[in-house]
Short mmCIF file of C-alpha atoms and ligand atoms in Angstrom, two decimals:
data_model
loop_
_atom_site.label_atom_id
_atom_site.label_comp_id
_atom_site.label_asym_id
_atom_site.label_seq_id
_atom_site.Cartn_x
_atom_site.Cartn_y
_atom_site.Cartn_z
CA MET K 117 14.43 -33.68 19.88
CA HIS K 118 18.07 -34.92 20.57
CA MET K 119 18.83 -36.43 18.11
CA GLY K 120 19.55 -33.72 16.24
CA VAL K 121 22.89 -34.00 18.41
CA THR K 122 24.03 -36.75 16.57
CA LYS K 123 22.71 -35.49 13.03
CA SER K 124 24.45 -32.28 13.14
CA TYR K 125 27.21 -34.40 14.44
CA LEU K 126 27.12 -36.49 11.61
CA SER K 127 26.41 -33.93 9.25
CA GLU K 128 29.18 -31.77 10.07
CA ASN K 129 32.87 -33.01 7.89
CA ARG K 130 34.74 -31.85 11.06
CA HIS K 131 32.98 -34.09 13.53
CA TYR K 132 32.57 -36.65 10.75
CA ARG K 133 36.65 -36.95 10.69
CA LEU K 134 36.46 -37.05 14.37
CA PHE K 135 33.56 -40.14 14.32
CA THR K 136 35.20 -41.93 11.59
CA CYS K 137 38.50 -41.86 13.28
CA HIS K 138 36.95 -42.01 17.28
CA SER K 139 33.95 -44.45 17.18
CA ALA K 140 34.09 -46.43 14.77
CA GLU K 141 37.49 -47.97 15.41
CA LEU K 142 37.16 -48.25 18.60
CA VAL K 143 33.88 -50.48 17.37
CA LEU K 144 35.42 -52.40 15.04
CA GLN K 145 38.74 -52.21 15.97
CA HIS K 146 39.04 -55.55 18.32
CA LEU K 147 37.04 -57.37 15.65
CA LEU K 148 39.66 -56.58 12.98
CA ARG K 149 42.63 -57.08 15.31
CA HIS K 150 42.70 -61.04 14.22
CA SER K 151 43.50 -61.01 10.60
CA TRP K 152 42.80 -64.64 10.76
CA LEU K 153 39.53 -64.15 12.19
CA HIS K 154 38.51 -61.30 9.75
CA ARG K 155 39.13 -63.67 6.81
CA VAL K 156 36.97 -66.35 8.08
CA VAL K 157 34.20 -64.05 9.95
CA THR K 158 32.32 -60.83 9.89
CA HIS K 159 30.15 -59.24 12.17
CA ALA K 160 27.38 -58.59 11.61
CA PRO K 161 25.78 -55.29 9.52
CA PHE K 162 24.92 -53.10 12.18
CA THR K 163 23.94 -49.60 12.27
CA LEU K 164 26.39 -46.80 14.21
CA PHE K 165 24.21 -44.91 15.45
CA PRO K 166 20.88 -45.94 17.21
CA SER K 167 17.65 -44.83 15.23
CA SER K 168 14.57 -42.59 17.27
CA VAL K 169 11.76 -44.82 17.92
CA PRO K 170 8.55 -43.52 19.47
CA LYS K 171 8.58 -45.17 22.81
CA ALA K 172 4.54 -45.93 22.61
CA ALA K 173 4.99 -47.64 18.98
CA LEU K 174 7.42 -50.01 20.68
CA LEU K 175 5.42 -51.24 23.54
CA GLN K 176 2.44 -51.42 21.34
CA ALA K 177 4.53 -54.30 18.95
CA LEU K 178 5.43 -55.88 22.46
CA ALA K 179 1.72 -55.83 23.66
CA LEU K 180 0.48 -57.61 20.90
CA GLN K 181 2.91 -60.28 20.12
CA THR K 182 1.01 -62.76 22.72
CA HIS K 183 -1.88 -62.57 21.02
CA PHE K 184 -0.08 -63.49 17.33
CA ASN K 185 1.37 -66.19 19.36
CA THR K 186 -2.34 -67.38 20.03
CA LEU K 187 -3.63 -66.38 16.20
CA VAL K 188 -0.38 -68.24 15.10
CA ASP K 189 -0.44 -71.35 16.22
CA LYS K 190 -4.74 -71.35 16.66
CA ILE K 191 -4.31 -71.18 12.75
CA SER K 192 -2.05 -73.90 12.60
CA GLN K 193 -4.55 -76.21 13.86
CA ASP K 194 -7.13 -75.48 11.88
CA ALA K 195 -6.73 -77.62 8.70
CA GLU K 196 -10.34 -76.05 7.19
CA PHE K 197 -8.94 -72.30 7.43
CA LEU K 198 -5.52 -73.32 6.06
CA GLU K 199 -6.89 -74.80 3.08
CA GLU K 200 -9.36 -72.70 2.18
CA ALA K 201 -7.40 -69.78 2.19
CA LEU K 202 -4.43 -71.65 0.31
CA ALA K 203 -6.59 -73.13 -2.05
CA GLY K 204 -5.40 -70.95 -4.80
CA THR K 205 -2.14 -69.98 -3.78
CA ILE K 206 -1.10 -73.63 -3.90
CA GLN K 207 -2.49 -74.13 -7.79
CA ALA K 208 -0.14 -71.14 -8.62
CA ASP K 209 2.85 -71.57 -5.80
CA ASP K 210 4.53 -75.04 -6.01
CA PHE K 211 6.96 -73.94 -3.10
CA THR K 212 3.26 -73.59 -0.77
CA ALA K 213 1.80 -76.59 -2.56
CA LYS K 214 5.01 -78.72 -1.64
CA LEU K 215 4.68 -77.69 2.42
CA PHE K 216 1.24 -77.75 2.23
CA GLY K 217 1.34 -81.26 0.81
CA ILE K 218 3.29 -82.27 3.88
CA TYR K 219 0.73 -80.83 6.22
CA LYS K 220 -1.88 -82.85 4.20
CA GLN K 221 0.10 -86.08 5.12
CA VAL K 222 0.82 -85.53 8.62
CA GLN K 223 -3.33 -84.43 9.44
CA ARG K 224 -3.88 -87.73 7.28
CA GLU K 225 -1.47 -89.97 9.29
CA GLY K 226 -3.25 -88.67 12.76
CA GLN K 227 -0.74 -86.00 14.09
CA ARG K 228 0.95 -87.79 16.91
CA GLN K 229 3.04 -84.89 18.33
CA SER K 230 0.88 -82.55 20.92
CA ILE K 231 3.79 -80.40 21.90
CA VAL K 232 4.33 -77.22 19.90
CA VAL K 233 7.68 -74.83 20.32
CA GLY K 234 6.60 -71.57 18.30
CA LEU K 235 9.46 -68.65 18.55
CA SER K 236 7.74 -66.06 15.92
CA ARG K 237 8.52 -62.03 15.11
CA ALA K 238 5.70 -59.98 13.88
CA ASP K 239 7.44 -56.88 11.64
CA TYR K 240 6.38 -53.48 11.63
CA MET K 241 6.72 -49.85 10.23
CA LEU K 242 5.48 -46.84 11.39
CA ASP K 243 3.39 -45.50 8.41
CA GLN K 244 3.86 -41.88 8.58
CA SER K 245 0.41 -40.00 7.39
CA GLU K 246 0.91 -36.30 5.55
CA ASP K 247 -0.35 -34.40 8.81
CA GLY K 248 2.67 -35.73 10.32
CA THR K 249 1.52 -38.40 12.76
CA SER K 250 2.93 -42.21 12.16
CA SER K 251 0.89 -45.33 13.07
CA LEU K 252 2.48 -48.77 13.55
CA LYS K 253 1.57 -51.13 10.25
CA GLN K 254 2.48 -55.07 10.35
CA ILE K 255 4.57 -55.79 7.56
CA GLU K 256 4.26 -59.60 8.24
CA ILE K 257 4.47 -62.01 10.96
CA ASN K 258 7.44 -64.36 11.13
CA THR K 259 6.93 -68.22 12.20
CA PHE K 260 10.03 -69.90 10.84
CA ALA K 261 14.03 -69.74 11.61
CA VAL K 262 13.14 -66.57 13.24
CA ALA K 263 16.62 -64.95 14.18
CA GLY K 264 18.63 -62.03 14.90
CA PHE K 265 17.77 -61.90 18.51
CA CYS K 266 20.95 -62.58 19.96
CA VAL K 267 22.71 -60.01 17.82
CA SER K 268 19.55 -57.45 18.80
CA ASP K 269 20.78 -58.72 22.83
CA CYS K 270 23.89 -57.61 22.36
CA LEU K 271 23.87 -53.95 20.20
CA PRO K 272 22.55 -51.67 23.03
CA VAL K 273 25.87 -52.25 24.76
CA VAL K 274 27.54 -50.95 21.06
CA HIS K 275 25.20 -48.29 21.22
CA ARG K 276 25.50 -47.21 24.01
CA HIS K 277 29.41 -46.96 23.94
CA VAL K 278 29.28 -44.95 20.73
CA LEU K 279 27.52 -42.39 22.03
CA LYS K 280 29.35 -41.86 24.97
CA SER K 281 32.41 -41.56 22.89
CA VAL K 282 30.86 -38.79 20.88
CA GLY K 283 29.46 -37.04 24.07
CA LEU K 284 25.31 -37.84 24.14
CA LEU K 285 25.86 -38.78 27.18
CA GLU K 286 22.09 -38.36 27.45
CA GLU K 287 21.00 -39.56 24.93
CA SER K 288 22.75 -43.20 25.84
CA LYS K 289 20.01 -43.48 28.91
CA ARG K 290 16.89 -43.47 25.92
CA LEU K 291 18.17 -46.61 24.71
CA HIS K 292 16.09 -49.35 24.85
CA ASN K 293 17.54 -52.54 26.54
CA THR K 294 16.49 -55.91 24.78
CA ASN K 295 17.00 -59.57 25.93
CA SER K 296 15.10 -61.72 24.13
CA THR K 297 17.92 -65.11 23.73
CA PRO K 298 16.90 -66.36 27.36
CA GLN K 299 13.19 -66.33 26.93
CA MET K 300 13.64 -67.77 23.01
CA SER K 301 15.90 -70.70 24.42
CA ALA K 302 13.49 -71.09 27.29
CA ALA K 303 11.12 -71.52 25.20
CA LEU K 304 13.46 -74.71 22.95
CA ALA K 305 14.30 -75.93 26.69
CA LYS K 306 10.92 -76.38 27.55
CA ALA K 307 9.48 -78.27 24.57
CA TRP K 308 12.55 -80.61 25.37
CA GLU K 309 11.56 -80.98 29.15
CA LEU K 310 7.69 -82.07 28.09
CA TYR K 311 9.56 -84.51 25.65
CA GLY K 312 10.64 -86.05 28.89
CA GLN K 313 13.75 -88.08 27.27
CA ARG K 314 16.90 -87.07 29.41
CA MET K 315 19.31 -88.32 26.56
CA ALA K 316 17.50 -86.89 23.52
CA VAL K 317 18.44 -84.45 21.45
CA ILE K 318 17.26 -80.76 20.19
CA MET K 319 18.67 -80.15 16.78
CA PHE K 320 19.32 -77.40 14.88
CA VAL K 321 18.45 -77.96 11.12
CA VAL K 322 21.12 -75.76 9.74
CA GLU K 323 22.33 -73.82 6.38
CA ASP K 324 24.74 -74.43 4.07
CA LEU K 325 26.77 -71.95 4.81
CA GLN K 326 26.36 -70.99 8.28
CA ILE K 327 25.98 -67.00 8.24
CA SER K 328 24.55 -66.92 11.60
CA LYS K 329 26.46 -68.69 12.98
CA LEU K 330 28.02 -66.76 15.49
CA GLY K 331 24.75 -65.08 16.84
CA ARG K 332 23.88 -68.87 17.15
CA ARG K 333 26.44 -69.48 19.89
CA GLN K 334 24.19 -67.24 21.93
CA LEU K 335 21.24 -69.53 22.12
CA GLU K 336 23.18 -73.05 22.25
CA LYS K 337 25.42 -71.19 25.09
CA GLU K 338 22.20 -70.65 27.05
CA LEU K 339 20.95 -74.69 26.37
CA TRP K 340 24.53 -75.91 27.36
CA ASN K 341 23.85 -73.97 30.83
CA ARG K 342 20.90 -75.64 31.00
CA ASN K 343 22.40 -78.92 30.53
CA ILE K 344 20.16 -79.53 27.65
CA PRO K 345 22.34 -81.53 24.54
CA PHE K 346 22.01 -80.46 21.47
CA ILE K 347 23.59 -80.91 18.15
CA CYS K 348 23.55 -79.12 14.42
CA ARG K 349 22.18 -80.25 11.03
CA ARG K 350 22.73 -79.95 7.81
CA PHE K 351 19.27 -80.75 5.45
CA GLU K 352 21.49 -83.89 3.48
CA GLU K 353 22.78 -84.70 6.86
CA VAL K 354 19.37 -85.69 7.69
CA SER K 355 18.39 -87.03 4.31
CA ARG K 356 21.06 -89.32 4.99
CA GLY K 357 21.23 -89.92 8.72
CA ALA K 358 17.59 -89.73 9.92
CA SER K 359 15.07 -92.45 10.23
CA LEU K 360 12.05 -93.15 12.42
CA ASP K 361 11.27 -96.31 14.41
CA GLY K 362 8.24 -97.81 15.16
CA ASP K 363 6.74 -95.62 17.31
CA LYS K 364 7.99 -92.67 15.05
CA LYS K 365 10.89 -91.59 17.51
CA LEU K 366 13.64 -89.75 15.17
CA PHE K 367 17.12 -90.88 15.64
CA ILE K 368 19.65 -89.77 13.59
CA ASP K 369 23.60 -91.12 14.25
CA GLY K 370 22.41 -92.71 16.90
CA LEU K 371 20.64 -90.66 19.00
CA GLU K 372 16.90 -89.28 19.50
CA VAL K 373 15.66 -86.29 18.58
CA ALA K 374 13.29 -84.55 21.13
CA VAL K 375 12.89 -80.74 19.48
CA VAL K 376 13.49 -80.30 15.66
CA TYR K 377 14.99 -76.12 15.37
CA TYR K 378 14.17 -75.28 11.96
CA ARG K 379 16.97 -72.52 11.26
CA TYR K 380 16.91 -73.35 7.12
CA GLY K 381 14.24 -74.42 4.87
CA TYR K 382 11.95 -71.51 4.87
CA MET K 383 13.02 -71.05 1.01
CA PRO K 384 12.61 -73.35 -1.86
CA GLU K 385 16.05 -73.08 -3.04
CA HIS K 386 16.57 -74.95 0.56
CA TYR K 387 15.39 -78.04 -0.74
CA THR K 388 15.76 -80.70 -3.30
CA GLU K 389 14.37 -83.91 -3.69
CA GLN K 390 16.23 -85.64 -1.15
CA THR K 391 15.78 -82.92 1.15
CA TRP K 392 11.63 -82.39 0.86
CA ASP K 393 12.00 -86.67 1.96
CA ALA K 394 14.33 -85.52 4.80
CA ARG K 395 11.26 -82.48 5.90
CA LEU K 396 8.22 -85.33 5.74
CA LEU K 397 10.12 -87.32 7.59
CA MET K 398 10.98 -84.80 10.42
CA GLU K 399 7.44 -83.54 9.96
CA ARG K 400 5.74 -87.00 10.53
CA SER K 401 8.10 -87.88 13.70
CA LEU K 402 7.14 -87.55 17.06
CA ALA K 403 9.77 -84.98 17.79
CA VAL K 404 9.09 -81.25 18.58
CA LYS K 405 9.08 -79.16 15.28
CA CYS K 406 9.97 -75.59 16.13
CA PRO K 407 7.99 -74.71 14.13
CA ASP K 408 5.59 -77.48 12.48
CA ILE K 409 4.39 -77.68 9.03
CA GLY K 410 1.39 -76.21 9.93
CA THR K 411 2.87 -73.14 11.97
CA GLN K 412 4.96 -72.42 8.83
CA LEU K 413 1.68 -72.27 6.66
CA ALA K 414 0.33 -69.44 9.10
CA GLY K 415 3.08 -67.42 8.50
CA THR K 416 2.27 -66.74 4.48
CA LYS K 417 1.32 -63.94 3.47
CA LYS K 418 -1.16 -65.43 1.84
CA VAL K 419 -2.71 -65.66 5.63
CA GLN K 420 -1.61 -62.91 6.41
CA GLN K 421 -4.02 -61.27 3.97
CA VAL K 422 -6.81 -63.37 4.58
CA LEU K 423 -6.84 -62.52 8.21
CA ALA K 424 -7.47 -58.56 7.42
CA ARG K 425 -11.08 -59.46 5.59
CA PRO K 426 -13.75 -58.71 7.70
CA GLY K 427 -14.70 -61.39 10.60
CA VAL K 428 -11.46 -63.40 9.99
CA LEU K 429 -9.72 -62.63 12.53
CA GLU K 430 -13.20 -62.29 15.18
CA LYS K 431 -13.56 -66.34 13.89
CA PHE K 432 -10.16 -66.37 16.12
CA PHE K 433 -10.97 -64.42 18.80
CA PRO K 434 -14.71 -64.84 19.28
CA ASP K 435 -14.66 -63.45 23.06
CA GLN K 436 -11.84 -60.84 22.54
CA PRO K 437 -13.55 -57.89 20.84
CA GLN K 438 -10.67 -55.60 21.77
CA VAL K 439 -7.94 -58.50 20.90
CA VAL K 440 -9.22 -58.00 17.34
CA GLU K 441 -9.13 -53.93 16.96
CA GLN K 442 -5.82 -53.65 18.55
CA ILE K 443 -4.70 -56.70 16.28
CA ARG K 444 -6.64 -54.76 13.05
CA ALA K 445 -5.33 -51.93 14.17
CA THR K 446 -1.87 -52.74 12.98
CA PHE K 447 -2.98 -54.32 9.49
CA ALA K 448 -2.54 -52.00 6.14
CA GLY K 449 -4.55 -52.16 3.50
CA LEU K 450 -3.99 -56.00 1.92
CA TYR K 451 -5.43 -57.63 -1.66
CA THR K 452 -6.25 -60.51 -2.91
CA LEU K 453 -5.22 -61.27 -6.13
CA ASP K 454 -6.92 -64.88 -6.65
CA MET K 455 -9.08 -65.29 -9.59
CA GLY K 456 -12.71 -63.78 -9.49
CA GLN K 457 -13.75 -60.21 -9.23
CA GLU K 458 -12.48 -58.14 -6.19
CA GLY K 459 -8.74 -59.87 -7.03
CA ASP K 460 -9.57 -58.70 -10.95
CA GLN K 461 -10.25 -55.55 -8.86
CA ALA K 462 -7.46 -55.39 -6.56
CA VAL K 463 -5.29 -56.00 -10.43
CA ALA K 464 -6.73 -53.01 -11.84
CA MET K 465 -5.95 -50.51 -8.53
CA ALA K 466 -2.09 -51.88 -8.23
CA LEU K 467 -2.06 -51.49 -12.08
CA ALA K 468 -3.38 -47.41 -11.92
CA ASN K 469 -1.04 -46.72 -9.12
CA PRO K 470 1.59 -49.07 -8.36
CA ASP K 471 4.10 -46.63 -6.00
CA LYS K 472 1.11 -47.02 -3.46
CA PHE K 473 1.26 -51.26 -3.45
CA VAL K 474 3.99 -53.74 -2.96
CA LEU K 475 3.43 -56.91 -4.25
CA LYS K 476 4.72 -60.19 -2.73
CA PRO K 477 4.98 -63.49 -3.66
CA GLN K 478 4.87 -66.38 -0.71
CA ARG K 479 8.59 -66.10 -0.22
CA GLU K 480 10.90 -65.20 3.40
CA GLY K 481 13.79 -63.65 3.51
CA GLY K 482 13.75 -60.34 2.25
CA GLY K 483 14.46 -59.90 -1.78
CA ASN K 484 11.14 -61.11 -3.15
CA ASN K 485 8.73 -58.27 -3.48
CA TYR K 486 7.63 -55.63 -6.09
CA PHE K 487 8.03 -52.22 -6.13
CA GLY K 488 6.79 -49.52 -8.63
CA GLN K 489 7.23 -50.69 -12.18
CA ASP K 490 8.05 -53.71 -11.37
CA ILE K 491 4.57 -54.74 -10.42
CA VAL K 492 2.91 -53.56 -13.18
CA ARG K 493 5.41 -55.80 -14.90
CA VAL K 494 4.58 -59.27 -13.12
CA LEU K 495 0.95 -58.37 -12.83
CA GLN K 496 0.78 -57.63 -16.79
CA GLU K 497 2.46 -61.21 -17.66
CA VAL K 498 0.28 -62.87 -14.99
CA GLN K 499 -2.96 -60.71 -14.88
CA SER K 500 -5.38 -63.69 -16.51
CA ASP K 501 -4.12 -66.49 -15.39
CA LYS K 502 -4.10 -68.67 -11.66
CA ARG K 503 -0.84 -67.50 -11.50
CA ARG K 504 -1.53 -63.99 -10.23
CA ALA K 505 -3.11 -66.41 -7.09
CA ALA K 506 0.79 -66.90 -6.16
CA TYR K 507 1.03 -63.26 -4.74
CA ILE K 508 -1.15 -60.44 -2.45
CA LEU K 509 -0.75 -57.09 -2.85
CA MET K 510 -0.60 -54.63 0.17
CA ASP K 511 -0.57 -51.36 0.47
CA ARG K 512 3.24 -49.55 0.36
CA ILE K 513 4.06 -48.01 3.97
CA ARG K 514 5.79 -45.09 3.91
CA PRO K 515 8.38 -44.49 7.22
CA ARG K 516 9.65 -42.26 8.27
CA THR K 517 13.65 -41.42 7.09
CA GLU K 518 16.80 -40.27 9.09
CA GLN K 519 20.68 -40.35 8.85
CA ASN K 520 22.51 -42.79 9.67
CA ILE K 521 25.71 -45.27 8.87
CA GLN K 522 25.82 -48.64 8.30
CA LEU K 523 28.79 -50.86 9.42
CA ARG K 524 28.68 -53.80 6.69
CA LYS K 525 32.14 -55.65 5.56
CA GLY K 526 32.95 -54.23 2.16
CA LEU K 527 30.15 -50.89 1.92
CA PRO K 528 32.93 -47.86 2.50
CA LEU K 529 31.39 -45.74 5.33
CA ASN K 530 28.58 -43.48 4.13
CA LEU K 531 26.19 -41.34 5.81
CA THR K 532 22.63 -42.34 4.12
CA SER K 533 18.93 -41.75 4.32
CA VAL K 534 17.62 -44.71 6.32
CA CYS K 535 14.60 -46.09 7.50
CA TYR K 536 13.96 -48.90 10.21
CA GLU K 537 11.48 -51.85 10.65
CA ILE K 538 10.72 -53.34 14.08
CA GLY K 539 10.43 -56.31 15.45
CA ALA K 540 8.65 -58.16 18.34
CA TYR K 541 9.68 -61.41 19.18
CA GLY K 542 7.35 -64.18 20.75
CA ALA K 543 8.80 -67.65 22.57
CA TYR K 544 5.29 -70.28 23.01
CA VAL K 545 4.93 -73.70 24.13
CA ARG K 546 1.89 -75.64 23.21
CA HIS K 547 0.40 -79.36 25.27
CA GLY K 548 -2.36 -80.23 23.81
CA ARG K 549 -4.82 -78.00 24.22
CA HIS K 550 -2.74 -76.08 27.06
CA MET K 551 -0.91 -72.71 26.47
CA ILE K 552 2.67 -73.58 29.03
CA ILE K 553 4.50 -70.67 27.94
CA ASN K 554 3.06 -67.46 25.88
CA GLU K 555 5.21 -64.37 26.16
CA VAL K 556 6.95 -61.53 24.27
CA ALA K 557 9.94 -62.05 24.21
CA GLY K 558 12.00 -58.79 22.98
CA ASN K 559 12.32 -56.74 20.12
CA LEU K 560 14.48 -55.78 16.74
CA LEU K 561 15.52 -53.01 14.86
CA LYS K 562 16.71 -53.72 11.12
CA THR K 563 17.50 -50.33 9.37
CA LYS K 564 18.24 -49.90 5.58
CA SER K 565 19.31 -47.13 3.26
CA ILE K 566 16.26 -46.08 1.63
CA GLU K 567 17.77 -46.75 -2.09
CA HIS K 568 16.22 -49.68 -1.32
CA ASN K 569 12.70 -51.23 -1.29
CA ASP K 570 13.21 -54.16 -0.23
CA ALA K 571 15.08 -55.33 2.75
CA GLY K 572 16.50 -57.92 4.79
CA ILE K 573 19.93 -59.13 6.64
CA VAL K 574 20.18 -62.28 5.18
CA SER K 575 20.02 -60.90 1.55
CA GLY K 576 22.41 -58.00 2.37
CA VAL K 577 20.39 -54.87 2.42
CA SER K 578 19.35 -54.04 6.38
CA ALA K 579 21.78 -53.34 8.98
CA PHE K 580 20.98 -54.34 12.92
CA ASP K 581 20.19 -51.45 14.91
CA SER K 582 18.52 -50.77 18.35
CA PRO K 583 15.75 -47.97 19.43
CA LEU K 584 16.66 -44.74 21.11
CA PHE K 585 13.44 -43.61 23.06
CA ILE K 586 11.86 -40.65 21.92
P1 ADP U 723 10.29 -61.46 3.71
O1 ADP U 723 9.37 -62.26 4.00
O2 ADP U 723 11.54 -61.78 2.17
O3 ADP U 723 11.33 -60.70 4.99
P2 ADP U 723 8.60 -58.80 3.58
O4 ADP U 723 6.84 -58.86 3.95
O5 ADP U 723 9.46 -58.19 5.31
O6 ADP U 723 9.17 -60.22 3.51
O7 ADP U 723 8.82 -57.43 2.96
C1 ADP U 723 10.28 -57.77 2.75
C2 ADP U 723 10.95 -56.10 2.88
O8 ADP U 723 9.60 -55.85 2.07
C3 ADP U 723 10.52 -55.67 4.17
O9 ADP U 723 11.39 -55.51 5.37
C4 ADP U 723 10.39 -54.16 4.36
O10 ADP U 723 11.43 -53.54 3.96
C5 ADP U 723 9.96 -53.98 2.63
N1 ADP U 723 7.66 -54.42 2.31
C6 ADP U 723 7.70 -55.08 3.10
N2 ADP U 723 6.25 -54.83 2.70
C7 ADP U 723 5.82 -53.50 2.51
C8 ADP U 723 5.23 -52.37 2.45
N3 ADP U 723 3.66 -52.93 2.86
N4 ADP U 723 5.38 -51.07 2.36
C9 ADP U 723 6.64 -50.74 2.40
N5 ADP U 723 7.97 -51.68 2.22
C10 ADP U 723 7.67 -52.88 2.39
MG1 MG U 724 10.48 -59.97 6.73
#
């Protein structure tokens, strides 16, 4: 395997020294040149070298994404399904209950906006079996505040440079390019266009401390080039300044909002009592939401677990057994922890063999799952009452590891064992019953040291990476 060259490169001290004073400095020098800039911003974390990814696995993930777009969109409109799937969860988890409360209220009032825009990402790992083969297994589907695409788009250029600068010319030709941002922004642009009010804006709802601001700039540039007006507002600003008119049009600071694009609001900590009201206001409004509240709920871990039950995918793809088969092939074992016999069995199974499973609450953003003895600790505490329904149980994936170096502010340059997660981006726009856009938009590769069980770019564990096809 050609990455062997890279590995020997990395493992020899002489070469390692050469690499540190050559490639790493080349890559970072211009970022660090301006000390004032360094104090205010830092580069996104990334791996110095790309990771070897089987081409077939990446193509498989990409080929599935339009089906996942369809699936989450169908679920988002299926109140009965969501209510049944989340029944136990909303009794045990306040955050999901609050989101569901908004969903129900919007449903009761009658959903007025028939345009929906979804920017999604399904994440996978390659599960290694004992015979050395690997299979693509889904970790989760993200339907809310999906990020990372702007950085992923840029990284192959950096990796190509690094490979060439250490003499790996042939390898550099096998780097896979991705370009998600144009399609992601085109979906937002389409939703804006369908809203049909030239002076209305796209409102990015952003985090207080804007850690991904520079990445977002790429997206903003695309909108700028299309002459689409956009603004950024924090939840508090929406809370203070937004209102609905008699037709439920959303206004803020005198501007009509055509599209609300959430980059924030996926964790309970993102909300206060006032900002929950602001979220409700936006959901009730005529503005197009990216995503709407139903689509956010469709991305919960609980829904993922319910989808793995026999017969459920068939309900959403009644005449497409091949699609069902392709999607199901990527599902790892997923188990309910709702009260009842099935949940009891899952608890017993996890307690007997905690290293084989991951315990997942309904949270996003990384750093929330439980592994190993922590599973035992949590389950022993909640196993006999309804609190356990806040979680789902999942088979633990064992990905292949390789050696790489992560470049992250404050992290010493060390060669470590890492593993990666593949993400496939999707973009869609539905108008009433018609899917106007349904596309796969590109890929993400994020890599973490195997010291960490959980991952996440925002939680400070993972680094951006790019695939080198094998
Ligand atoms: P989040 O919404 O917080 O990102 P994920 O389900 O993506 O939650 O899990 C976070 C991280 O935990 C993943 O990026 C992955 O590194 C690890 N992880 C999640 N599920 C599994 C699994 N079944 N096997 C192994 N690792 C997992
Ligand atoms: Mg994740």
